[in-house]
Each structure stands twice: as C-alpha cells, then as structure tokens.
PDB file of C-alpha atoms in Angstrom:
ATOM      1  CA  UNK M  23     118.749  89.387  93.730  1.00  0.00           C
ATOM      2  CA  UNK M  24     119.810  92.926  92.951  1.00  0.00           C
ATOM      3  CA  UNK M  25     117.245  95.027  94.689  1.00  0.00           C
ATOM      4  CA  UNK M  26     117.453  98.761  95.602  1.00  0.00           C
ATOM      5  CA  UNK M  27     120.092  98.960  98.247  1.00  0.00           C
ATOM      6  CA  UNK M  28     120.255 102.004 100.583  1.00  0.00           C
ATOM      7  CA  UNK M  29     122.948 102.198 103.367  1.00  0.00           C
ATOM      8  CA  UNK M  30     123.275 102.942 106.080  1.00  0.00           C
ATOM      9  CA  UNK M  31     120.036 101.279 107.557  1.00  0.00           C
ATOM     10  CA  UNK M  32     119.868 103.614 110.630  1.00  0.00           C
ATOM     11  CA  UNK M  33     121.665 106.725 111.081  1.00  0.00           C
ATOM     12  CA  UNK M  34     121.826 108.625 114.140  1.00  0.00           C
ATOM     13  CA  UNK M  35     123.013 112.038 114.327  1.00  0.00           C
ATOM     14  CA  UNK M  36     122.970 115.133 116.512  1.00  0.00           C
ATOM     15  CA  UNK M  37     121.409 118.412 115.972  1.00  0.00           C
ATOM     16  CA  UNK M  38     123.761 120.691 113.286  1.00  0.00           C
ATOM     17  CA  UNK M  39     125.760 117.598 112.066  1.00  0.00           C
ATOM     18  CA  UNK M  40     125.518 116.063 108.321  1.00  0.00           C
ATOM     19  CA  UNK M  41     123.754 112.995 107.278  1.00  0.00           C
ATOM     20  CA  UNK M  42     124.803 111.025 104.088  1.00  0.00           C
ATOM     21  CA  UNK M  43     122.359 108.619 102.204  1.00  0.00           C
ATOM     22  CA  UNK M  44     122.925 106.274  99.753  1.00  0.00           C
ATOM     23  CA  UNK M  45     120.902 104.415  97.383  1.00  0.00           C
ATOM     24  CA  UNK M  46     121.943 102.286  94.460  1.00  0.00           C
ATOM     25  CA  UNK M  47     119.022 101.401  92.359  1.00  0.00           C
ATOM     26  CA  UNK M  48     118.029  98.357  90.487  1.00  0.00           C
ATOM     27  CA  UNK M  49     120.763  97.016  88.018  1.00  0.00           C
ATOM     28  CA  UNK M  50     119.711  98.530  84.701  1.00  0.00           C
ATOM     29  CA  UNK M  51     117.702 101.058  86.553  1.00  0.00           C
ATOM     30  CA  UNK M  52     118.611 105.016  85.812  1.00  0.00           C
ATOM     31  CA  UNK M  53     116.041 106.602  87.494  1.00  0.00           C
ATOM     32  CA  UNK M  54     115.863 107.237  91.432  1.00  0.00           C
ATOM     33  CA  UNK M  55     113.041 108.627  93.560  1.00  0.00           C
ATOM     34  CA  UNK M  56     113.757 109.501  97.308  1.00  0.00           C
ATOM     35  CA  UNK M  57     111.017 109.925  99.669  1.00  0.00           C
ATOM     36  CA  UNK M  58     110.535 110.980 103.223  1.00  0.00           C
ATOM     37  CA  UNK M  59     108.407 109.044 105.708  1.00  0.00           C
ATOM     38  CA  UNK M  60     107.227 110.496 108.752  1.00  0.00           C
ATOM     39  CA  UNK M  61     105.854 109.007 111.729  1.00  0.00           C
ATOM     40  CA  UNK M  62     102.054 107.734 111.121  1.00  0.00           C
ATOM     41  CA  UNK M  63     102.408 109.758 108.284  1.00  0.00           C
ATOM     42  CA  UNK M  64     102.531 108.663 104.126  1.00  0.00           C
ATOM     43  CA  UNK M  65     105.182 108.767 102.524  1.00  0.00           C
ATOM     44  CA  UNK M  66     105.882 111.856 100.753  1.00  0.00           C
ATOM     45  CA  UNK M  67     107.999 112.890  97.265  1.00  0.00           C
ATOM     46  CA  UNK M  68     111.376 114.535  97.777  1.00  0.00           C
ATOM     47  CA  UNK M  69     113.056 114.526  94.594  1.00  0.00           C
ATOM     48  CA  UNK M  70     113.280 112.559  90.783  1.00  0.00           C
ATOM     49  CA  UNK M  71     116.673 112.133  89.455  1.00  0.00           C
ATOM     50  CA  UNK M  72     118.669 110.655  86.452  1.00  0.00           C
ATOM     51  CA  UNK M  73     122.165 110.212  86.233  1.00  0.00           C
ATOM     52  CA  UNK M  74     123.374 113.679  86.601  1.00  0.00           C
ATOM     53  CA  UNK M  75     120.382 115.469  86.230  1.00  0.00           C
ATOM     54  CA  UNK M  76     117.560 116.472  88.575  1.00  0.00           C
ATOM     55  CA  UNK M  77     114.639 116.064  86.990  1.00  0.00           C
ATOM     56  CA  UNK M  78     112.206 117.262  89.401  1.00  0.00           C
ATOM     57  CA  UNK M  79     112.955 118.706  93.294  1.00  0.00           C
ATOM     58  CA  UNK M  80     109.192 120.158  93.363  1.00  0.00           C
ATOM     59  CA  UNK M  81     109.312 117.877  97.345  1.00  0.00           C
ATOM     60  CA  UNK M  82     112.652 119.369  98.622  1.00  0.00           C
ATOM     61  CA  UNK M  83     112.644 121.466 101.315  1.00  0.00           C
ATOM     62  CA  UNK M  84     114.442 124.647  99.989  1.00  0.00           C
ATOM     63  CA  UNK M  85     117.611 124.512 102.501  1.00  0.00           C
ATOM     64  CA  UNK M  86     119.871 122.259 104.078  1.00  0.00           C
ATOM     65  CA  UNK M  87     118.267 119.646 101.387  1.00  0.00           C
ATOM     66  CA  UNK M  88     120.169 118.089  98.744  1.00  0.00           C
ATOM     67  CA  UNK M  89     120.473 115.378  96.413  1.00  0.00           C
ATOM     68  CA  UNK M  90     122.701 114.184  93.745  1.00  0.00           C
ATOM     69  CA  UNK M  91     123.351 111.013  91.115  1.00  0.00           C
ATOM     70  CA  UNK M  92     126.384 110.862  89.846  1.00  0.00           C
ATOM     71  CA  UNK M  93     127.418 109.277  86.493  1.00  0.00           C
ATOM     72  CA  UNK M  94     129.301 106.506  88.480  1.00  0.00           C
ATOM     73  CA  UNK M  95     128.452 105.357  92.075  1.00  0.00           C
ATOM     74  CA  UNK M  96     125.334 105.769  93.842  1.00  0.00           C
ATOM     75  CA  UNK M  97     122.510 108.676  94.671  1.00  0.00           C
ATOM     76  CA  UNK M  98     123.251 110.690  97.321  1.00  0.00           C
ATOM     77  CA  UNK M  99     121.055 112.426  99.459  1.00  0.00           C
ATOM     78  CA  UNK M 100     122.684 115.075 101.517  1.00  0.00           C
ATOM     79  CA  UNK M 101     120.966 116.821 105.012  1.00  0.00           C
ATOM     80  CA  UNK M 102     122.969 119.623 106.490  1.00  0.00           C
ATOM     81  CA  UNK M 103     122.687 121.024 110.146  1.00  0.00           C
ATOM     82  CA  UNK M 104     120.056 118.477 110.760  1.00  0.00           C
ATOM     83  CA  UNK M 105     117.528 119.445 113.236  1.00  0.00           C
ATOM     84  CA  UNK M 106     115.297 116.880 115.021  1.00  0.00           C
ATOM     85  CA  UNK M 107     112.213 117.548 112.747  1.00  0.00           C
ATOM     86  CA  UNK M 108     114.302 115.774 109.930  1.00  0.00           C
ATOM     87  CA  UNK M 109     113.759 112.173 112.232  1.00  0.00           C
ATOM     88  CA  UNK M 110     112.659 110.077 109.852  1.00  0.00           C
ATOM     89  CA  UNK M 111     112.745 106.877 107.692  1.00  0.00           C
ATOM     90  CA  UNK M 112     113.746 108.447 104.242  1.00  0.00           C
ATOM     91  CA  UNK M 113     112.963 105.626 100.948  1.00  0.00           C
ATOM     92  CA  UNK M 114     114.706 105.600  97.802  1.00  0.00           C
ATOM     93  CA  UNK M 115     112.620 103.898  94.558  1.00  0.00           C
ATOM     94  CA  UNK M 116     114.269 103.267  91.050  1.00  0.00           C
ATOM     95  CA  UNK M 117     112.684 102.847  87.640  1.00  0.00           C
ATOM     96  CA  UNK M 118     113.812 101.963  84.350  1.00  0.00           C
ATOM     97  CA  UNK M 119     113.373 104.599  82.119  1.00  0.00           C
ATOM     98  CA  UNK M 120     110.788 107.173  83.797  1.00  0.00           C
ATOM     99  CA  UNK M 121     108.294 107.311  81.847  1.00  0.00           C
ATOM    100  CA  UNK M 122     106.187 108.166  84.620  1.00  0.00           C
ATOM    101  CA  UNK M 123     104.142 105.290  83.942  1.00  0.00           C
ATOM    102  CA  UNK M 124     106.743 102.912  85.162  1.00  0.00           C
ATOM    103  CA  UNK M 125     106.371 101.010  88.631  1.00  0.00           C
ATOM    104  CA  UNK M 126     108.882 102.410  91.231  1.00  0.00           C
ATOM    105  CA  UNK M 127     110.821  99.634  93.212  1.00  0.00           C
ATOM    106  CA  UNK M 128     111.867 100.892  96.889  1.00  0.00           C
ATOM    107  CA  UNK M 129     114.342 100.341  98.957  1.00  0.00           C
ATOM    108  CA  UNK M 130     114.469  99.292 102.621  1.00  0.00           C
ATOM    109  CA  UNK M 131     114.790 103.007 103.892  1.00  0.00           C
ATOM    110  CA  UNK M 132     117.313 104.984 106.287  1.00  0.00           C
ATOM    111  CA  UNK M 133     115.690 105.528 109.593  1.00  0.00           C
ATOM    112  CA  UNK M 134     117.402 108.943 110.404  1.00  0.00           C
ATOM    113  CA  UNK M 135     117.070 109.576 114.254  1.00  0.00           C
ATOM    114  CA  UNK M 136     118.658 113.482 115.293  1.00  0.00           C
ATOM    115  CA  UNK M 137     119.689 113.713 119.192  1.00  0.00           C
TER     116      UNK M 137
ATOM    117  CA  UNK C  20      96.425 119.632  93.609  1.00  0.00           C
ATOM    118  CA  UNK C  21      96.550 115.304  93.053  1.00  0.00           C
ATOM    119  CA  UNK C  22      95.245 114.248  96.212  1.00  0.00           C
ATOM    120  CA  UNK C  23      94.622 110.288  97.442  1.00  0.00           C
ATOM    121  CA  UNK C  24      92.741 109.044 100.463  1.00  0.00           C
ATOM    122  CA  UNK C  25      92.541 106.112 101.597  1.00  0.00           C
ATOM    123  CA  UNK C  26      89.719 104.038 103.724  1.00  0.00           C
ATOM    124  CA  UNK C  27      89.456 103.020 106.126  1.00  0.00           C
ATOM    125  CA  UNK C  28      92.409 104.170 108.431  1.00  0.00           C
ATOM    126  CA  UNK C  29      92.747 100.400 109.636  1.00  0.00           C
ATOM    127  CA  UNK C  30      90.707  97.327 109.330  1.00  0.00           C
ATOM    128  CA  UNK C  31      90.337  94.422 111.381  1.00  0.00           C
ATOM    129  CA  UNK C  32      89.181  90.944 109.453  1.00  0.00           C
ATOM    130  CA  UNK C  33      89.237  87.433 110.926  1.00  0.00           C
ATOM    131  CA  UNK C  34      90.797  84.851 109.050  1.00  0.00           C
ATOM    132  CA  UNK C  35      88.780  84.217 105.763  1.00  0.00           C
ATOM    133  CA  UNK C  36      86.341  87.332 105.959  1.00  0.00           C
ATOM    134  CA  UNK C  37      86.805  88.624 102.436  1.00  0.00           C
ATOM    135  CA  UNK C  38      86.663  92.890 102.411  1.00  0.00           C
ATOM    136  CA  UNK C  39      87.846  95.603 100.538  1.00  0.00           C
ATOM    137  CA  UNK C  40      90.374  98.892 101.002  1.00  0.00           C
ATOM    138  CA  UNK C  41      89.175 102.225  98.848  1.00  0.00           C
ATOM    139  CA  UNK C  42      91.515 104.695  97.453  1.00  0.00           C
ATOM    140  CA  UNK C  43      89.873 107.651  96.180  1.00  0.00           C
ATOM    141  CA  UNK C  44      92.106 110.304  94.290  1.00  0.00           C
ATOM    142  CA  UNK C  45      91.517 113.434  92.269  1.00  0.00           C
ATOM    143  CA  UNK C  46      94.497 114.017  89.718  1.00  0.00           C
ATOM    144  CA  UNK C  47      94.890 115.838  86.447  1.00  0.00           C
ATOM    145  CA  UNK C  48      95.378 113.553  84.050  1.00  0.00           C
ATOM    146  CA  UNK C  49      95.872 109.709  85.464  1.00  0.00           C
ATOM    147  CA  UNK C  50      99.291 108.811  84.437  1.00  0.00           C
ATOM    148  CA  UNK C  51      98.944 105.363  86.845  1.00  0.00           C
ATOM    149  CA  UNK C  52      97.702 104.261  90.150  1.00  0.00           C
ATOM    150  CA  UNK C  53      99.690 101.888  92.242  1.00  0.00           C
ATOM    151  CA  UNK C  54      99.275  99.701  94.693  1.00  0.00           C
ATOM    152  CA  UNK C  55     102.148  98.994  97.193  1.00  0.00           C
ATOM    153  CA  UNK C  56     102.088  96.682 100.728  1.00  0.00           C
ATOM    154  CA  UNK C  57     104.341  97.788 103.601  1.00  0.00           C
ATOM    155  CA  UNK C  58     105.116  95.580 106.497  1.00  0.00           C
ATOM    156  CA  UNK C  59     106.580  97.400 109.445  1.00  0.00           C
ATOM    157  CA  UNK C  60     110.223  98.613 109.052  1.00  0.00           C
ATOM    158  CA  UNK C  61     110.171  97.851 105.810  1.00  0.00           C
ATOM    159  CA  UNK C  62     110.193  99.662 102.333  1.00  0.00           C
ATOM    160  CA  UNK C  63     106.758  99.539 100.253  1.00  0.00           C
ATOM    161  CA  UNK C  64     106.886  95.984  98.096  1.00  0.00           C
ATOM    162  CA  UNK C  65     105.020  96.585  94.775  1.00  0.00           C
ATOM    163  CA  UNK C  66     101.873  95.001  94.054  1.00  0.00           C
ATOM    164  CA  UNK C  67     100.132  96.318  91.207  1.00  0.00           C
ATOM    165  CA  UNK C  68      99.620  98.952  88.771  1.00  0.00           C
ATOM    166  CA  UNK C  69      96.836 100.578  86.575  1.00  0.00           C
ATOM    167  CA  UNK C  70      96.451 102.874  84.126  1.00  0.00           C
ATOM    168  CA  UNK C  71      92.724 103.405  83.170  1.00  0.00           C
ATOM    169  CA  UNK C  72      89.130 103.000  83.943  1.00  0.00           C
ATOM    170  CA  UNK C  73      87.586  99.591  83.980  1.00  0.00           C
ATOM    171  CA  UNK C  74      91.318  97.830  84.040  1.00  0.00           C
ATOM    172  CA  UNK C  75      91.683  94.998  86.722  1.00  0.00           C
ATOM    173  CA  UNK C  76      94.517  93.045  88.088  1.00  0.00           C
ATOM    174  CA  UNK C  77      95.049  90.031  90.248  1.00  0.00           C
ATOM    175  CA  UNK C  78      97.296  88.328  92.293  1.00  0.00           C
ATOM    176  CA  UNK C  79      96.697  85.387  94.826  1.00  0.00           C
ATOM    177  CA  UNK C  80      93.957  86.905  97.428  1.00  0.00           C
ATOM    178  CA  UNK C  81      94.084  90.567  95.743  1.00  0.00           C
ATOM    179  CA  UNK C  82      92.417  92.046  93.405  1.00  0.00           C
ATOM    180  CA  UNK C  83      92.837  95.768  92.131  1.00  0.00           C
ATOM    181  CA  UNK C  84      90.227  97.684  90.393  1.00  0.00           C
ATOM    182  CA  UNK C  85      89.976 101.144  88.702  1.00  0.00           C
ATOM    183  CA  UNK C  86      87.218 103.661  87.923  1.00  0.00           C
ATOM    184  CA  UNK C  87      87.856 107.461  86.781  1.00  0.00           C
ATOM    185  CA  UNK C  88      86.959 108.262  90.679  1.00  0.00           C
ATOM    186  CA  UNK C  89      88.525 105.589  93.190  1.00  0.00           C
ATOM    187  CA  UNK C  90      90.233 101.620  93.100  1.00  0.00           C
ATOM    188  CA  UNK C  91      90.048  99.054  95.081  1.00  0.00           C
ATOM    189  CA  UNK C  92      91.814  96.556  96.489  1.00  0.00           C
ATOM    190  CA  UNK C  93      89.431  93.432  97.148  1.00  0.00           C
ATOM    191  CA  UNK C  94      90.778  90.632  99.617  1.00  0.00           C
ATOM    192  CA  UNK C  95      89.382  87.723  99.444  1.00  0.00           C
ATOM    193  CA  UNK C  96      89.952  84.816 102.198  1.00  0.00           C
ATOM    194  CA  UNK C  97      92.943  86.928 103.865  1.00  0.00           C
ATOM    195  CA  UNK C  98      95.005  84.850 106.045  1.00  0.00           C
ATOM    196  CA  UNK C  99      97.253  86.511 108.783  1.00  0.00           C
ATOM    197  CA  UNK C 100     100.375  86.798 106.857  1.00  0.00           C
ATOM    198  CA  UNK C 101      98.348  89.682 104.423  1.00  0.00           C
ATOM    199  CA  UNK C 102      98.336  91.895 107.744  1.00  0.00           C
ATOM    200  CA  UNK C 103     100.019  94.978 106.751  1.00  0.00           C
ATOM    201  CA  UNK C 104      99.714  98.381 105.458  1.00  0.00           C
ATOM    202  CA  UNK C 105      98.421  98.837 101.840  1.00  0.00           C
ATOM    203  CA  UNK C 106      99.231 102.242 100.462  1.00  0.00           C
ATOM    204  CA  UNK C 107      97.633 103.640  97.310  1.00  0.00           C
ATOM    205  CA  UNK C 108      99.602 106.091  94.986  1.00  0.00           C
ATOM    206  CA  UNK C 109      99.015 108.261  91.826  1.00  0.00           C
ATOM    207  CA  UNK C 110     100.948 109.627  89.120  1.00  0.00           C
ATOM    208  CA  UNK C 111      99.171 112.678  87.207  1.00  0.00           C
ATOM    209  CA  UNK C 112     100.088 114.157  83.575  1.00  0.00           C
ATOM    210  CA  UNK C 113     100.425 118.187  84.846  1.00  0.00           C
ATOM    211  CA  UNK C 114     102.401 116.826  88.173  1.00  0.00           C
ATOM    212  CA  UNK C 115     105.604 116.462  86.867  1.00  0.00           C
ATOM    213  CA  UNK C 116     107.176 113.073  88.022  1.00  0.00           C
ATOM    214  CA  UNK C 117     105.479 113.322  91.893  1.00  0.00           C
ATOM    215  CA  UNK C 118     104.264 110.532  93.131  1.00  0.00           C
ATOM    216  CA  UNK C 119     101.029 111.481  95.494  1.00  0.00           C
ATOM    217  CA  UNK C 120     100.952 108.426  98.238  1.00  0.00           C
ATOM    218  CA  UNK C 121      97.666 108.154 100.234  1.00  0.00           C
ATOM    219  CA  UNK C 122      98.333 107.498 104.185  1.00  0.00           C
ATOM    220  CA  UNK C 123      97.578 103.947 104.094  1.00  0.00           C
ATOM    221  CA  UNK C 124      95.157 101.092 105.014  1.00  0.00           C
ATOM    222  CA  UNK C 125      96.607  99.299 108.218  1.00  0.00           C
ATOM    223  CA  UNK C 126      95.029  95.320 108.070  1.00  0.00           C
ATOM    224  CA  UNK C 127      94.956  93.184 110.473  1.00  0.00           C
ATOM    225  CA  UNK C 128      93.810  89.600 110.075  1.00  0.00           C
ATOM    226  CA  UNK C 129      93.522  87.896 112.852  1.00  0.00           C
ATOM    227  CA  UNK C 130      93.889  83.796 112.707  1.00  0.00           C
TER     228      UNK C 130
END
C-alpha cells in the first residue's frame, strides 16, 4: 500500500540548527501540499508544489522557510535556525493532478520538537 | 478571507446516540468541501468530498451534507471506535490552491 510517506517521524532539534523533511507522495501523485499543525490548533496551509515548481507559497512564513520538489526524489521542506515556536507536527498531502478539486491524501506528519 | 468553523469544539455521545458535527464556511467560489477524521498522532484519513449544494455522501455510520452556507456530518449509531477528531476543509475559486481547515470536532463515544 503506497501511501504518502514522510520521514523522519519525529525530529528533535535545538534552537539555530536545520531541520530536513521529507515526503514522497502517492505513486502517480505529482502534486504535494505541506501543512503545519500546531498544538490544539487546525492545521494550516504552508505551501502547493509540483515537480519543480511552486505553485503557491501564499502559507510560508517569509524567512528561514523553504520548500522544494525535485524532478527525482522526494519534497523537501527545509527550516533554518529553528526557533522553538516552529514545534510542531508538520503534514504533507499529495494529489493527482491539482485541479483543486481533487481530494488531498496526508501523510503521517513530522512532529518537530526545538530544545 | 475563506473562513470554516466548526461545532461544537467536542462532543460527547454514548454508544448508539445518533448526532451531528456543523461546519459552517464562507468562501469565494466553493471549489470543494472535505471531510477528513484524525485520530491522535496521526495524519487526517479522508472521508469525503463535495462540491455543491444539495450533494450528499455516505459511508457506514456517516453521512455528509452540503448547503451554500454549512455541511454536516450526521452519525448515526456511533460506536467507540468513531471517537476522533473530524475536521472540515474548503477549497475556494479566488484562493489559489489553499486549503482553509476548520479547528475540528473532537468525539467521544463512550461504550
């Protein structure tokens, strides 16, 4: 059953240093969401990408934020000089084609925990 | 702005006590409204989708409706193992690709 994967499962960093997530979406999916959930909060839209594109980053905090899907291999997203506010559980979602219209399938999440 | 809330925050239901979780959203243009179920430390698990007023869908115990205003997802007979969070989302025409989650119904059914 190839589902969304996203490794690693937890991550725990200290204050400053990088976090790497992955997600590989859905075979035959080329669309990937990535979300941020917070605490008691909802979950909340960081960023739409296609392979090599970004489609729409409307969620993404304007620094130390970034994401990428590369032609080959999985979507990335990058956090530099995290800070403890970033603590989180982020989700990744994949769709066939985008349409906008299509259901998004999620992941299990990265909890993110910053010392 | 597309906005979704959800009620109530959390709902407690014994064992076969049929009820039903609102979502009420304002959005520019539905695109679609989904429903998703979350169990804790989990990702969301996909339930259902809709795309326009009057549309219905079902699946075991649930049932999702739609009007132009607010859906809802009816539960009929829930047994313990439907405890979980139910989170309501919207996609609008003028909001790009964002997906607008609401912050969730938390059920608990107890046995």
């Amino acid at each position: 059953n190839a589902g969304v994967m996203q490794n690693p499962r937890h991550l725990v960093r200290r204050r400053g240093q990088e976090a790497r997530l992955r997600c590989s979406p859905m075979k035959g999916h080329s669309h990937v969401y990535w979300y941020r959930q917070l605490p008691e909060e909802g979950l909340k839209f960081m960023v739409y990408l296609q392979k090599e594109n970004i489609i729409d980053e409307s969620g993404m905090p304007k620094e130390r934020f970034s994401a990428e899907f590369p032609k080959e291999g999985p979507s990335i997203l990058r956090i530099q000089q995290v800070v403890r506010g970033d603590s989180a559980a982020y989700f990744c979602a994949s769709s066939p084609t985008g349409s906008g219209q299509e259901t998004q399938y999620f992941g299990p999440g990265t909890r993110l925990l910053v010392l | 702005e597309d906005q979704v809330t959800q009620s109530p925050e959390a709902l407690r239901l014994q064992e076969g006590e049929s009820s039903s979780l609102n979502c009420s959203y304002t959005v520019s243009g539905l695109r679609g409204l989904f429903w998703y179920r979350q169990d804790p430390g989990k990702g969301p698990e996909f339930l259902f989708t809709l795309y326009s007023a009057g549309e219905e869908k079902e699946k075991e115990r649930l049932k999702a409706t739609l009007t132009k205003k607010e859906s809802f997802l009816h539960i009929t007979a829930p047994k313990p193992e439907d405890s979980a969070t139910y989170l309501c989302a919207v996609q609008g025409f003028r909001g790009g690709f964002k997906t607008i989650f609401g912050a969730g119904t938390r059920l608990f059914v107890k046995a």
